[in-house]
């Protein structure tokens, strides 16, 4: 017997799950473990990355 694969179009809620909060500015920031500390203009900064959309920002300590 063969396996039947569903070829239905995904719902809009399934397609955009987790992205609506980030589009409205509500990111889920976590510390980026790969580059925990970075120097920028002689100051120590921490790199933060959003766990939903992988946007990044830096924060001075």
Coordinates of C-alpha atoms in Angstrom, one line a residue:
X1 CA 0.0 0.0 0.0
X2 CA 1.1 3.6 -0.6
X3 CA 1.1 6.5 1.9
X4 CA -1.3 9.3 1.0
X5 CA 0.3 12.7 1.5
X6 CA -1.9 15.7 2.4
X7 CA -1.5 18.5 -0.2
X8 CA -3.8 21.0 1.4
X9 CA -2.9 24.7 1.6
X10 CA -1.7 25.7 5.1
X11 CA -4.0 28.0 7.0
X12 CA -2.8 31.6 7.6
X13 CA -2.6 31.0 11.3
X14 CA -0.2 28.0 10.7
X15 CA 1.8 29.9 8.2
X16 CA 2.5 32.9 10.4
X17 CA 2.7 31.2 13.8
X18 CA 5.1 33.0 16.0
X19 CA 5.8 35.9 13.6
X20 CA 3.0 38.2 14.5
X21 CA 4.5 39.1 17.9
X22 CA 7.8 39.9 16.4
X23 CA 6.3 42.0 13.7
X24 CA 4.6 44.1 16.4
X25 CA 7.9 44.6 18.3
X26 CA 7.4 41.9 20.9
X27 CA 10.6 39.8 20.4
X28 CA 11.7 37.0 22.7
X29 CA 15.4 38.0 23.4
X30 CA 17.9 35.4 24.5
X31 CA 21.7 35.8 24.9
X32 CA 23.5 34.5 21.9
X33 CA 25.9 31.8 23.2
X34 CA 28.1 31.8 20.2
X35 CA 29.3 35.3 20.6
X36 CA 28.5 36.1 24.2
X37 CA 30.7 39.3 24.5
X38 CA 31.9 41.6 21.8
X39 CA 33.8 44.9 22.0
X40 CA 32.4 47.9 20.2
X41 CA 34.2 51.2 20.4
X42 CA 36.0 50.1 23.5
X43 CA 32.8 49.1 25.4
X44 CA 31.8 45.6 26.4
X45 CA 28.5 44.6 24.8
X46 CA 26.2 41.5 24.8
X47 CA 24.6 40.2 21.6
X48 CA 20.9 39.2 21.9
X49 CA 19.0 37.1 19.4
X50 CA 15.3 36.6 19.1
X51 CA 14.4 33.0 19.4
X52 CA 11.3 33.3 17.1
X53 CA 12.6 35.3 14.1
X54 CA 16.4 35.3 14.7
X55 CA 16.7 39.1 14.7
X56 CA 19.7 40.4 16.6
X57 CA 20.6 43.4 18.7
X58 CA 23.5 44.5 21.0
X59 CA 23.2 45.8 24.5
X60 CA 25.9 47.7 26.4
X61 CA 26.8 46.4 29.8

